[in-house]
Short mmCIF file of C-alpha atoms and ligand atoms in Angstrom, two decimals:
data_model
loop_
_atom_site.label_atom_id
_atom_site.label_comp_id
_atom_site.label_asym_id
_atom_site.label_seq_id
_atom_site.Cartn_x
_atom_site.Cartn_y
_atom_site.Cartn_z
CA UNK A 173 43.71 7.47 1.80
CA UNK A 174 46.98 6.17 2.33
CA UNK A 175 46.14 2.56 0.75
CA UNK A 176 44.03 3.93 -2.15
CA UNK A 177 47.46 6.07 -3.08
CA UNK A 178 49.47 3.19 -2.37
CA UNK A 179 47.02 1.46 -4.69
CA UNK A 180 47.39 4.27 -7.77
CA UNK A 181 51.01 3.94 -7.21
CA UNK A 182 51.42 0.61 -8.47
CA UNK A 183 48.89 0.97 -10.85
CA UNK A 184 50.08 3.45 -12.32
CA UNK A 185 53.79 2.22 -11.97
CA UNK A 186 55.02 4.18 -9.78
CA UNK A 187 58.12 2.69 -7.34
CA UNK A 188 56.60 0.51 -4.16
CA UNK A 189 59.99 -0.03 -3.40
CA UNK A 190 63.11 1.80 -1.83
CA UNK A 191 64.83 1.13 -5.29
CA UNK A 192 65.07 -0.32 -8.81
CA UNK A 193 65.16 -3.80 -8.10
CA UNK A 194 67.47 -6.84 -10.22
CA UNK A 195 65.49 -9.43 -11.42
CA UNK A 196 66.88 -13.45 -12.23
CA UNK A 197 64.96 -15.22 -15.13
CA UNK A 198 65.48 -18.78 -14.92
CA UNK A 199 64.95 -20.93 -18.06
CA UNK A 200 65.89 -20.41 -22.01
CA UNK A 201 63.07 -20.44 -24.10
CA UNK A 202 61.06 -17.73 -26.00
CA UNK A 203 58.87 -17.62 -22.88
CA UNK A 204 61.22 -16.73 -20.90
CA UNK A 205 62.62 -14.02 -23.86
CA UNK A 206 58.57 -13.00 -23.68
CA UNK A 207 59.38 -12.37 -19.72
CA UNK A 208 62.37 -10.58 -19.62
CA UNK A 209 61.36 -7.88 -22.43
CA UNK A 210 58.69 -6.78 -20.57
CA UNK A 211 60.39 -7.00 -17.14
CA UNK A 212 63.46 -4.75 -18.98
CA UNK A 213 60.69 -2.23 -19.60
CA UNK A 214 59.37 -1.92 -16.15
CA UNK A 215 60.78 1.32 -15.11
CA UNK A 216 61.35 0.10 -11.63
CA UNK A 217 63.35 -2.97 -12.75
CA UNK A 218 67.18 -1.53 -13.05
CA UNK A 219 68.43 -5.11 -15.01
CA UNK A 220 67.56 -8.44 -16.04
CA UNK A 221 69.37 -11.51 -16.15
CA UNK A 222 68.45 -14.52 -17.96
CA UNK A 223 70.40 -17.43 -17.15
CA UNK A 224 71.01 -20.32 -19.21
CA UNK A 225 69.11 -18.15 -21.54
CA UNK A 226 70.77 -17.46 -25.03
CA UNK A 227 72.33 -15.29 -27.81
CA UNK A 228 68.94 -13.74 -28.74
CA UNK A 229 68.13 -12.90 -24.94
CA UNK A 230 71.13 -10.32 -25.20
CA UNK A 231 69.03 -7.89 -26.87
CA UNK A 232 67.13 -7.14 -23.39
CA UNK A 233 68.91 -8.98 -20.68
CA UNK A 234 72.57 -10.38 -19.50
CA UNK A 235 72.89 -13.99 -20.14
CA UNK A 236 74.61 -16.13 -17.36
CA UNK A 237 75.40 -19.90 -17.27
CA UNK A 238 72.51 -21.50 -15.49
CA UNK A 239 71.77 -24.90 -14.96
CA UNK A 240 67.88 -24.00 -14.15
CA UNK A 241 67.46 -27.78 -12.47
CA UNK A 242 70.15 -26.80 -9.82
CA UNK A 243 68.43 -24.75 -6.91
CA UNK A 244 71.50 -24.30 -5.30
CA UNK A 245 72.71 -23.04 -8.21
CA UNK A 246 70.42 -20.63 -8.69
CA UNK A 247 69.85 -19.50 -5.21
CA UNK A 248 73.30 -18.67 -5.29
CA UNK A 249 73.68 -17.24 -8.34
CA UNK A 250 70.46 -15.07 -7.06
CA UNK A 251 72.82 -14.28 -3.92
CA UNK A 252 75.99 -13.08 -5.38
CA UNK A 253 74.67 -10.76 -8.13
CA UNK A 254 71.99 -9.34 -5.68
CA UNK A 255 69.02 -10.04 -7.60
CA UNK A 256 65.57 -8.94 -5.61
CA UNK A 257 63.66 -11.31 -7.61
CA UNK A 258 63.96 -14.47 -8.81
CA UNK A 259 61.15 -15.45 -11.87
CA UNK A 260 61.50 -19.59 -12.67
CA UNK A 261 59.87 -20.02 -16.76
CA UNK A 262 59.43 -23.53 -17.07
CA UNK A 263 57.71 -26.38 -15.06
CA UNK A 264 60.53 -29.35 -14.29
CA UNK A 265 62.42 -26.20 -11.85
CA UNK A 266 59.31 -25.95 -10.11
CA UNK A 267 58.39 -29.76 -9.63
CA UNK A 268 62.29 -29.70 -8.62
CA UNK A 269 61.76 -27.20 -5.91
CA UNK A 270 64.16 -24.69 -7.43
CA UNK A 271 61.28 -22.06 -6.18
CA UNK A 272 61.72 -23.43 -2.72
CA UNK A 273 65.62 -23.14 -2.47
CA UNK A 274 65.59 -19.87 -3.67
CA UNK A 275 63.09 -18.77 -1.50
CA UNK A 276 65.44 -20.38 1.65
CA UNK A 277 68.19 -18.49 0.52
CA UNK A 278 66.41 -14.91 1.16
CA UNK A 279 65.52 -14.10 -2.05
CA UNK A 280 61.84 -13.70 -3.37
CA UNK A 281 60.84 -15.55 -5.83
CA UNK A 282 58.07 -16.13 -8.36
CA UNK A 283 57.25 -19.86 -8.84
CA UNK A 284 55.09 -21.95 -6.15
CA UNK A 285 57.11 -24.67 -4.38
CA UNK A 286 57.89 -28.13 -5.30
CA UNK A 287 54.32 -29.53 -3.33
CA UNK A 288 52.47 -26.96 -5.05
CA UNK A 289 53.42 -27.59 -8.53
CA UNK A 290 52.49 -30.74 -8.45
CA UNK A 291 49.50 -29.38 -9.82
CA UNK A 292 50.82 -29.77 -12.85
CA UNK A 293 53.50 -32.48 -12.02
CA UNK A 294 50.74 -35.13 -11.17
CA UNK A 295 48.00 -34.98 -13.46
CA UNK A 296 46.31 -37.65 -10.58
CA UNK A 297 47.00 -34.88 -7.83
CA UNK A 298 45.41 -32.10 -9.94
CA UNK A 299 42.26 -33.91 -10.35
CA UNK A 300 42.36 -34.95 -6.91
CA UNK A 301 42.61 -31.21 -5.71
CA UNK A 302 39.46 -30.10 -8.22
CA UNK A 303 37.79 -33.33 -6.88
CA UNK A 304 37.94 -31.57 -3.05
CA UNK A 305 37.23 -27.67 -4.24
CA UNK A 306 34.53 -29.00 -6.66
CA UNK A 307 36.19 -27.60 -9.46
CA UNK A 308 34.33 -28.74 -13.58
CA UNK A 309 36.79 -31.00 -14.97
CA UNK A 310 36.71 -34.06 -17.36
CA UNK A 311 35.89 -37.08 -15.48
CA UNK A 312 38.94 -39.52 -15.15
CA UNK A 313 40.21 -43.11 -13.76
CA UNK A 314 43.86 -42.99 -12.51
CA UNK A 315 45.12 -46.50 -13.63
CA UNK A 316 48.18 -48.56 -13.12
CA UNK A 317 47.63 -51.24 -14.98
CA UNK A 318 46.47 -51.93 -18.57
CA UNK A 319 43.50 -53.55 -17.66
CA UNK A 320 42.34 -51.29 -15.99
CA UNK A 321 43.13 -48.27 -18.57
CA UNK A 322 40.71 -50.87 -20.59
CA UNK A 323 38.00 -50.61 -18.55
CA UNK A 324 38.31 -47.11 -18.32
CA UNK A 325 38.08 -46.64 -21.96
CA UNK A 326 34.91 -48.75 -22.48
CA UNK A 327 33.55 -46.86 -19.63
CA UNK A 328 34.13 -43.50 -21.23
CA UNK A 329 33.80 -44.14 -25.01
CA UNK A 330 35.18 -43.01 -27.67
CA UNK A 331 36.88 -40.18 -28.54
CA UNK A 332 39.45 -41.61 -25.95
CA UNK A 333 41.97 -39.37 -23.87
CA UNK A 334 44.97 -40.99 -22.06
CA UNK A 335 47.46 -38.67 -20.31
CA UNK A 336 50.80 -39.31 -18.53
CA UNK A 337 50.90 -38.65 -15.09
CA UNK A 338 53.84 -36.78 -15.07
CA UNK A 339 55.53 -34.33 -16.55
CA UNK A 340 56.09 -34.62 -20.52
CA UNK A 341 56.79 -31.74 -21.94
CA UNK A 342 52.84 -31.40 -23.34
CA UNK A 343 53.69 -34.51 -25.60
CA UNK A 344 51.67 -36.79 -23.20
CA UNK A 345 48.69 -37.12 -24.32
CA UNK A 346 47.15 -38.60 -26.88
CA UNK A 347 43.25 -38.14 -28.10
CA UNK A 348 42.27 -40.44 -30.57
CA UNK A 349 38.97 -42.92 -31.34
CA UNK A 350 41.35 -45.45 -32.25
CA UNK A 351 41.06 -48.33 -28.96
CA UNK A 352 43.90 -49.73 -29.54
CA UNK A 353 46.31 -46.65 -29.93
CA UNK A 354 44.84 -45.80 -26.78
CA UNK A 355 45.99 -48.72 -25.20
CA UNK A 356 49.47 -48.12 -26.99
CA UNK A 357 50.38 -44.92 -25.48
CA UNK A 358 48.93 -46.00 -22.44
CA UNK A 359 51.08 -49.43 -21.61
CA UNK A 360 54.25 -46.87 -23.36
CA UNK A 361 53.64 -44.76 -20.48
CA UNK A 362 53.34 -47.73 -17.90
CA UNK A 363 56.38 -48.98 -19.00
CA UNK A 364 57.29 -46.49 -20.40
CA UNK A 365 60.14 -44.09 -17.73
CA UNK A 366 62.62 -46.42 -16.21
CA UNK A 367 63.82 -44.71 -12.69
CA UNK A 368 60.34 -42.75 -12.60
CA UNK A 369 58.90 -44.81 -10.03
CA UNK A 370 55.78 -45.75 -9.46
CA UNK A 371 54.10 -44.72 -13.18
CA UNK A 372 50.49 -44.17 -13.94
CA UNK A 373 48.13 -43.22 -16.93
CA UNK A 374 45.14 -40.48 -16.46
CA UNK A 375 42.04 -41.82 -18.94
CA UNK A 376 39.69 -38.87 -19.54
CA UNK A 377 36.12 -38.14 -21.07
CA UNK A 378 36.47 -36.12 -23.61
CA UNK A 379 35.54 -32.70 -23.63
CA UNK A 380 34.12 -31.07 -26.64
CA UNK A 381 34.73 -27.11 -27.98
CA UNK A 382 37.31 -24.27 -28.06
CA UNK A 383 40.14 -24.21 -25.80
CA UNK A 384 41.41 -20.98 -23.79
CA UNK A 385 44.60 -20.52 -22.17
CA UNK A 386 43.99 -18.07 -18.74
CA UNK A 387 46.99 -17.42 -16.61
CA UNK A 388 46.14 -16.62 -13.17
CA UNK A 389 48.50 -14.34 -10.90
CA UNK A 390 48.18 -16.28 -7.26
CA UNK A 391 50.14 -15.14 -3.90
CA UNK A 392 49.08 -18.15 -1.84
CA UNK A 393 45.86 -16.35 -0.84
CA UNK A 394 44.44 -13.93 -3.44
CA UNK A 395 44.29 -14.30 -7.12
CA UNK A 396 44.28 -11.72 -10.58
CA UNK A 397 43.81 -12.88 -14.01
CA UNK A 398 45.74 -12.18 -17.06
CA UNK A 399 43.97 -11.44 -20.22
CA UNK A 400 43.24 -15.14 -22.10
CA UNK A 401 44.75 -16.34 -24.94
CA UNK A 402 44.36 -19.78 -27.06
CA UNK A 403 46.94 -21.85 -28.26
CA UNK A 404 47.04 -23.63 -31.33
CA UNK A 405 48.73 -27.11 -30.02
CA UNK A 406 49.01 -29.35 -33.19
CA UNK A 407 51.63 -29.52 -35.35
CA UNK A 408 49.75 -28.67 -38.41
CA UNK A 409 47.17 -26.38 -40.45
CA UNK A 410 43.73 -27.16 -39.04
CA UNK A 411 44.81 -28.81 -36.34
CA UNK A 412 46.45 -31.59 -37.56
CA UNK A 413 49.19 -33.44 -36.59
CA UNK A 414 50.78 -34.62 -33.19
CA UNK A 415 50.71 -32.74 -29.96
CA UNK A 416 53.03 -30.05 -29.62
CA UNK A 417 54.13 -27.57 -27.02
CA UNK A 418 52.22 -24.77 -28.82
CA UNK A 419 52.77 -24.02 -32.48
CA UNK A 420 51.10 -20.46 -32.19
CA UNK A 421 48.55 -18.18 -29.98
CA UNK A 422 46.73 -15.13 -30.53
CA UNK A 423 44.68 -12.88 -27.90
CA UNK A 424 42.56 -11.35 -26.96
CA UNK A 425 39.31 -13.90 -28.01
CA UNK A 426 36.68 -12.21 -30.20
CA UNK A 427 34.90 -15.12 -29.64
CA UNK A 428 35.41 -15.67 -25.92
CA UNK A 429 31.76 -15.67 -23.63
CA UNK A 430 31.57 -12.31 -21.41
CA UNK A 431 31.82 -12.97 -18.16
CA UNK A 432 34.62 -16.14 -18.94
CA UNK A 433 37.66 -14.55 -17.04
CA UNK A 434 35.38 -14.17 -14.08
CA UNK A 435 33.63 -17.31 -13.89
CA UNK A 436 36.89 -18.88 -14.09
CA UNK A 437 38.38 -16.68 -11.42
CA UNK A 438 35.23 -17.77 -9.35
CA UNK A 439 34.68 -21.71 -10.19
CA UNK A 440 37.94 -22.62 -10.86
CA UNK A 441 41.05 -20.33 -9.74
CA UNK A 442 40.10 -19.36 -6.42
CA UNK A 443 38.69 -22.33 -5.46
CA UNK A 444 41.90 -24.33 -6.20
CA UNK A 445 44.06 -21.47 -3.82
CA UNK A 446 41.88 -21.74 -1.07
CA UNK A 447 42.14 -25.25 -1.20
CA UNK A 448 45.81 -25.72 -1.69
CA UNK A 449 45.94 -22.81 1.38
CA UNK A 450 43.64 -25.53 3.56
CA UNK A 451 45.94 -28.33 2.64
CA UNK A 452 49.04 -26.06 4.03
CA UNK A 453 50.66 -25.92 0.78
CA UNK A 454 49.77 -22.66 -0.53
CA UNK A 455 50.40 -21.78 -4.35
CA UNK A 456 52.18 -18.67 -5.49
CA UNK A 457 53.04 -18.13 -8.91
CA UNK A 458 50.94 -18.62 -12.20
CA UNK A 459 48.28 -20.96 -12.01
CA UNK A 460 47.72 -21.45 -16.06
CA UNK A 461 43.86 -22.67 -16.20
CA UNK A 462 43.65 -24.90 -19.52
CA UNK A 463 40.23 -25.01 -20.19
CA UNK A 464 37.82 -26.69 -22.52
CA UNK A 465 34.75 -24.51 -23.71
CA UNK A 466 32.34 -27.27 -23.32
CA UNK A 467 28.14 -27.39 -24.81
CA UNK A 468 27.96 -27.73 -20.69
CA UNK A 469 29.78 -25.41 -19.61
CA UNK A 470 33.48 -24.50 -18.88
CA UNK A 471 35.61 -27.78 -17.59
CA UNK A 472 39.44 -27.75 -16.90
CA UNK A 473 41.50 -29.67 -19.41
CA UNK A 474 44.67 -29.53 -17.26
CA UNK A 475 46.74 -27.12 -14.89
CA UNK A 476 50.26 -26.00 -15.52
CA UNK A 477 52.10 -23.94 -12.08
CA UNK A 478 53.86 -21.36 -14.81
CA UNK A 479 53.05 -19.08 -17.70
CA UNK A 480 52.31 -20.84 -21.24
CA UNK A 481 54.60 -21.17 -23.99
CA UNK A 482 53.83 -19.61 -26.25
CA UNK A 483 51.03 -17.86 -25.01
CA UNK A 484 53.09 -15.45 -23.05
CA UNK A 485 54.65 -13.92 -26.16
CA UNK A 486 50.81 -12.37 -26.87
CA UNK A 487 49.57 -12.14 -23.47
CA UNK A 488 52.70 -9.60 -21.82
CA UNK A 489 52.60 -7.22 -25.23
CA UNK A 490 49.15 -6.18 -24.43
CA UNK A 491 49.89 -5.79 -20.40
CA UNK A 492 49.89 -2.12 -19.23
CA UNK A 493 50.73 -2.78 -15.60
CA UNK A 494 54.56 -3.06 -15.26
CA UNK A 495 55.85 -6.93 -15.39
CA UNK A 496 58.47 -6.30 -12.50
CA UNK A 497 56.10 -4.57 -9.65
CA UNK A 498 53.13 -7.49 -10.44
CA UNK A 499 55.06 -10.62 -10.33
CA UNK A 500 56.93 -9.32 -6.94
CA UNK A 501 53.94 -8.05 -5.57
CA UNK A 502 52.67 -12.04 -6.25
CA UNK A 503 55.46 -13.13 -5.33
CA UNK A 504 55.38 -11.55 -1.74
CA UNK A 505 51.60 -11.75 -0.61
CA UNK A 506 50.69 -8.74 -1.90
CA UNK A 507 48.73 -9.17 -5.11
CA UNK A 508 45.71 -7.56 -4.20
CA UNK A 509 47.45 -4.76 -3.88
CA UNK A 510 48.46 -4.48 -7.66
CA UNK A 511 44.58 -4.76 -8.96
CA UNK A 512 43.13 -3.60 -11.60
CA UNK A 513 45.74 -4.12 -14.45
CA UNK A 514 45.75 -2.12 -17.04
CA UNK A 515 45.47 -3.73 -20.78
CA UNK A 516 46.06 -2.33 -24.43
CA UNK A 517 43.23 -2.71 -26.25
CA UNK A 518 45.70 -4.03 -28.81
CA UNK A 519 46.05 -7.27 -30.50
CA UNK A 520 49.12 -9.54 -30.44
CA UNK A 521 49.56 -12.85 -32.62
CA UNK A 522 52.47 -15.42 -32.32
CA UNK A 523 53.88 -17.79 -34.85
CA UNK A 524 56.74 -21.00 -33.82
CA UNK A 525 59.00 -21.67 -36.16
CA UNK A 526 60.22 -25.21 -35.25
CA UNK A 527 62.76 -26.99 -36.73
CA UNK A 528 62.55 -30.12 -39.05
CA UNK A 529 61.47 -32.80 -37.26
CA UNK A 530 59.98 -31.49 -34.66
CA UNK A 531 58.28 -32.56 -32.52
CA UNK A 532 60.01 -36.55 -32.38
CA UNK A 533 62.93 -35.64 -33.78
CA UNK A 534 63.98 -31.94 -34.32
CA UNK A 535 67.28 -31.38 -36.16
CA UNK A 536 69.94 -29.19 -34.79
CA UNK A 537 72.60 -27.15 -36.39
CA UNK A 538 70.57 -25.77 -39.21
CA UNK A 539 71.85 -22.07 -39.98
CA UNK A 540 68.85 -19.09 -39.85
CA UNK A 541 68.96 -15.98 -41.50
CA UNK A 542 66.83 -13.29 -41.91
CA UNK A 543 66.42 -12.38 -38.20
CA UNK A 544 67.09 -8.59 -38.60
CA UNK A 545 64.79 -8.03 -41.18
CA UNK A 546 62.17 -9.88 -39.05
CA UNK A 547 62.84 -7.42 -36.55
CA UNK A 548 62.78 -4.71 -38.97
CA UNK A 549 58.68 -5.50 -39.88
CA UNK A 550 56.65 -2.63 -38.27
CA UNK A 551 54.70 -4.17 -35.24
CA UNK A 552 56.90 -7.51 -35.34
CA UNK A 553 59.29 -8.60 -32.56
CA UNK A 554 61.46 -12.18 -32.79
CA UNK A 555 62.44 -13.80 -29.42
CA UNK A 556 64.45 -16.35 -29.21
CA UNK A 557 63.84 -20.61 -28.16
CA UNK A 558 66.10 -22.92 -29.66
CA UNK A 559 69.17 -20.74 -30.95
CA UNK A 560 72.87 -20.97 -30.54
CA UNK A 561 76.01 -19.77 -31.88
CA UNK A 562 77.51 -21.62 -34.48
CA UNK A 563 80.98 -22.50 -34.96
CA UNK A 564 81.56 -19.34 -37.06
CA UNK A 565 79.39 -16.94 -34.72
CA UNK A 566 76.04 -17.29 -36.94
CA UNK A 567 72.85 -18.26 -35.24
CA UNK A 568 72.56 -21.66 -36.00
CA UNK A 569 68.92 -23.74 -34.99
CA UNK A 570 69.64 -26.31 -31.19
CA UNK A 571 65.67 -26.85 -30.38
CA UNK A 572 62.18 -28.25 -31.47
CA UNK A 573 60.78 -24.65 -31.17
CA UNK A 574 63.29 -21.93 -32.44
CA UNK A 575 61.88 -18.62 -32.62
CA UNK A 576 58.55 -17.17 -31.79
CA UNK A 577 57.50 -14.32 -34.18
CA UNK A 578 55.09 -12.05 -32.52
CA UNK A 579 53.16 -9.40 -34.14
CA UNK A 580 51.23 -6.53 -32.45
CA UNK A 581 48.73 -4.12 -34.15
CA UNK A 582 44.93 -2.49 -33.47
CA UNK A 583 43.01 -5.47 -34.75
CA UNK A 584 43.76 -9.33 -34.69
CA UNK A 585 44.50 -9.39 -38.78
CA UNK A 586 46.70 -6.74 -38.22
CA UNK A 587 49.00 -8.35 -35.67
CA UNK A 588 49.01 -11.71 -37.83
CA UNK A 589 49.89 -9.92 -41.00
CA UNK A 590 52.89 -8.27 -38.79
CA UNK A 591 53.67 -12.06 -37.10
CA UNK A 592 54.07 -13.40 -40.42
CA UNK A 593 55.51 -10.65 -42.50
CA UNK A 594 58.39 -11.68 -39.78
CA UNK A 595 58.27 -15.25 -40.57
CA UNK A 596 58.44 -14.79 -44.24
CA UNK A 597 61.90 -12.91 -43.97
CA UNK A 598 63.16 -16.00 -41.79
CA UNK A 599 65.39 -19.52 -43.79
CA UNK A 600 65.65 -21.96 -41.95
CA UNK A 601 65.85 -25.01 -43.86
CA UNK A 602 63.56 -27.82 -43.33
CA UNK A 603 61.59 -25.11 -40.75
CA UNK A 604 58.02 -25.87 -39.85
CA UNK A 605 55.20 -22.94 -39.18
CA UNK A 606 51.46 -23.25 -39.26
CA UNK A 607 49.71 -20.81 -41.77
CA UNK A 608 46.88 -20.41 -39.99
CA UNK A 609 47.43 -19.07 -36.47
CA UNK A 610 44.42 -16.99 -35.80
CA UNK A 611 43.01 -16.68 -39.11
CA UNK A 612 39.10 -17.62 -38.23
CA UNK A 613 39.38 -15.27 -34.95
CA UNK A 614 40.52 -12.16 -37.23
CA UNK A 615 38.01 -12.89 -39.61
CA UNK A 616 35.67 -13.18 -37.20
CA UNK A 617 36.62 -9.41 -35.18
CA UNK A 618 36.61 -7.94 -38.73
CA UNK A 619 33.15 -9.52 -38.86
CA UNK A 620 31.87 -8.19 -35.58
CA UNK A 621 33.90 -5.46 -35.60
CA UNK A 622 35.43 -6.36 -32.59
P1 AMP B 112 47.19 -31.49 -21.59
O1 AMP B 112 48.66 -31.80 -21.58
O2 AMP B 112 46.42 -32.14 -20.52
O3 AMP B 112 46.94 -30.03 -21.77
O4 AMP B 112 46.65 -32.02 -22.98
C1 AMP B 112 47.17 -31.56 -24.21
C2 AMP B 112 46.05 -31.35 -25.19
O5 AMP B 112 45.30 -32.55 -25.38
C3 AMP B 112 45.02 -30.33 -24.72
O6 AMP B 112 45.39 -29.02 -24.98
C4 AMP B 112 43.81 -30.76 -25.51
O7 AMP B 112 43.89 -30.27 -26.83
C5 AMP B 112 43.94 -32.24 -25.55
N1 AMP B 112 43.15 -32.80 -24.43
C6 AMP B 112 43.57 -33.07 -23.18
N2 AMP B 112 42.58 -33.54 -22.40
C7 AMP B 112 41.49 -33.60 -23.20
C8 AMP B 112 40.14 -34.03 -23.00
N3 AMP B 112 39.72 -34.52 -21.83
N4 AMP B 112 39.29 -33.94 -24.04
C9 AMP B 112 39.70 -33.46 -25.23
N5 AMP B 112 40.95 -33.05 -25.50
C10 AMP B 112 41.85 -33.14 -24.50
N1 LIG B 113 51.22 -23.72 -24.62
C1 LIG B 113 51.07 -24.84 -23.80
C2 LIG B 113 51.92 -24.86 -22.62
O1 LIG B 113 52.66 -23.94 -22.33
O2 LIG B 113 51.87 -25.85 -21.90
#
């Protein structure tokens, strides 16, 4: 009786905890932005800080100076403003063990440790963890050398994958059936990092169909799944272009299997905690599954150890369960407690506007307008990446991807007319959207009246 009302209480959002508790964002981009909206409208959350943050983080949060690399830093940061929880955004904090200092320092924290990211630090330790909990994935050949990245290609055939081992920022990997840009990118990335150490080049079969972004809550031992999302990761209209970190998502998937979250849950997600448990290096945090719809079946594309950007901006509109309760309760080995979440049976739909020259060479200092009338579209919000201050107090463009524009509504065509209503109001000169972020998927509900 007692659990099952403990149970409803979180559920239903109701306080676990003696009282409202002060939660530390770590990071700057419109992820994090995503993050600390719907932490700041967690009832049990009394503030959120966002530190390095920016100007368009004010709206929700206090911005602090932050240097999210420094785990000292932010451990004692976390300390001396009595935060209860600490939640690290992007990936090089983790690999960095940011997670693990704050954690030393008394203060929970949401982010696995440096040993456990490496899930998505070492693209060669990932597959060697799915290799032990028999987890589908692309076959691959670790190289070190060109000749043997050679090999590997002729063994696989074309289309040809070749990844980075480490982290890059999702601008690692190139897919292409031409050999010898293959062999390019790989002997860039052998020679590639000076001070890196020891550097090495994934080669991959290449896995056919849709993609689907599924972030999985984790405490170390049990596991809940978000609702998925895709991400549209080229640069251009029909999926064109270089790489990107992720030009625009959209969920939920009219398209997606029944029975997907599970199965992933089952053959991939769980499998990969109880193995990362039996190695003694248990993961807590997000385990994003990158997956590749396959004509055999579901197979993992890649695994990153925090939420997806910018995924998050459509995935945390449409959660019901407060942000603040969930990520603690994850975040202190007590995630089972917080199932079921609750979900809107809304749509959300997110458009990046990145600057010229984006993604080699964005150009800073570009001014923006147009921001408040964004706002002002019915079902639109605008969070913040790469803005700062100008010299005369405008918002002036300082990253690759500037703002996300997010639009909510019943059905899928309704949030993407709302997402880029938004975008239309916004100048930014030289800016770069795609125009087609969700289209086929909201034709397709209308279609199936989904
Ligand atoms: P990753 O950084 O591993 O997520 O790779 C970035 C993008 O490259 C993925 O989202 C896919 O679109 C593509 N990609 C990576 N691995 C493969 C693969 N084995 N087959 C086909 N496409 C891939
Ligand atoms: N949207 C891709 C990523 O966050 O890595």
């Amino acid at each position: 009786m007692s659990a099952l009302r403990g149970r409803a209480a979180v559920a239903a959002g109701g306080a676990p905890y003696a009282r409202r508790v002060r939660v530390l964002v770590v990071g700057s981009g419109a992820r994090e932005h995503a993050l600390a909206v719907a932490l700041a409208a967690d009832d049990d959350v009394s503030d959120v800080l966002v530190g390095p943050g920016g100007p368009g983080v004010a709206d929700v949060a206090e911005v602090v100076p932050l240097d999210p690399l420094d785990g000292a830093a932010v451990a004692a940061l976390a300390r001396e403003r009595g935060v209860d929880l600490v939640v690290v955004g992007p990936e090089a904090p983790l690999v960095g063990g940011v997670a693990d200092a704050v954690r030393a320092a008394g203060v929970d924290c949401f982010g696995p440790s440096a040993v456990a990211a490496r899930l998505e630090g070492s693209k060669a330790f990932a597959k060697d963890v799915m290799a032990s909990a028999d987890v589908p994935t692309a076959m691959a050949r670790v190289c070190t050398d060109v000749d043997q990245v050679a090999a590997a290609l002729d063994a696989f055939g074309a289309p040809h994958v070749v990844k980075d081992d480490g982290l890059a920022g999702g601008k690692g990997v190139v897919v292409t059936s031409d050999r010898e840009e293959a062999l390019a990118h790989a002997r860039s990335c052998l020679e590639g990092r000076p001070g890196a150490g020891a550097s090495a080049v994934v080669v991959e079969e290449f896995l056919d169909g849709p993609e689907v972004s599924l972030f999985v809550l984790c405490d170390g031992r049990d596991v809940v799944p978000l609702a998925p999302a895709q991400d549209s990761k080229r640069l251009r209209d029909g999926d064109e272009g270089p790489n990107t970190g992720g030009m625009g998502a959209y969920s939920p998937l009219p398209w997606a299997p029944e029975g997907l979250v599970d199965e992933v849950v089952e053959r991939v997600a769980q499998p990969v905690v109880d193995e990362m448990a039996r190695r003694g290096t248990p993961f807590a945090g997000v385990l994003y599954c990158g997956l590749a719809l396959t004509s055999r079946g579901v197979r993992v594309v890649e695994f990153n150890a925090r939420f997806g950007d910018p995924e998050t901006q459509v995935v945390l509109p449409r959660l019901r369960t407060p942000l603040g309760g969930l990520l603690r309760a994850a975040a202190t080995g007590r995630l089972a407690e917080a199932a079921p979440l609750g979900w809107s049976s809304d749509a959300a739909v997110v458009v990046v506007l990145a600057a010229g020259g984006y993604p080699a060479a964005p150009r800073a200092g570009d001014p923006l307008s147009g921001l408040e009338a964004a706002a002002a579209v019915p079902g639109a919000r605008v969070l913040h990446a790469g803005t700062a201050a100008g010299a005369d107090g405008a918002l002036v463009a300082s990253g690759g991807r500037v703002l996300s524009l997010v639009g909510t509504g019943a059905t899928l065509a309704d949030a993407r007319a709302a997402a880029y209503a938004a975008v239309a109001e916004v100048g930014l000169q030289g800016g770069q959207h795609r125009t087609d972020i969700a289209a086929a998927s909201a034709a397709l509900a209308e279609e199936v009246g989904a």
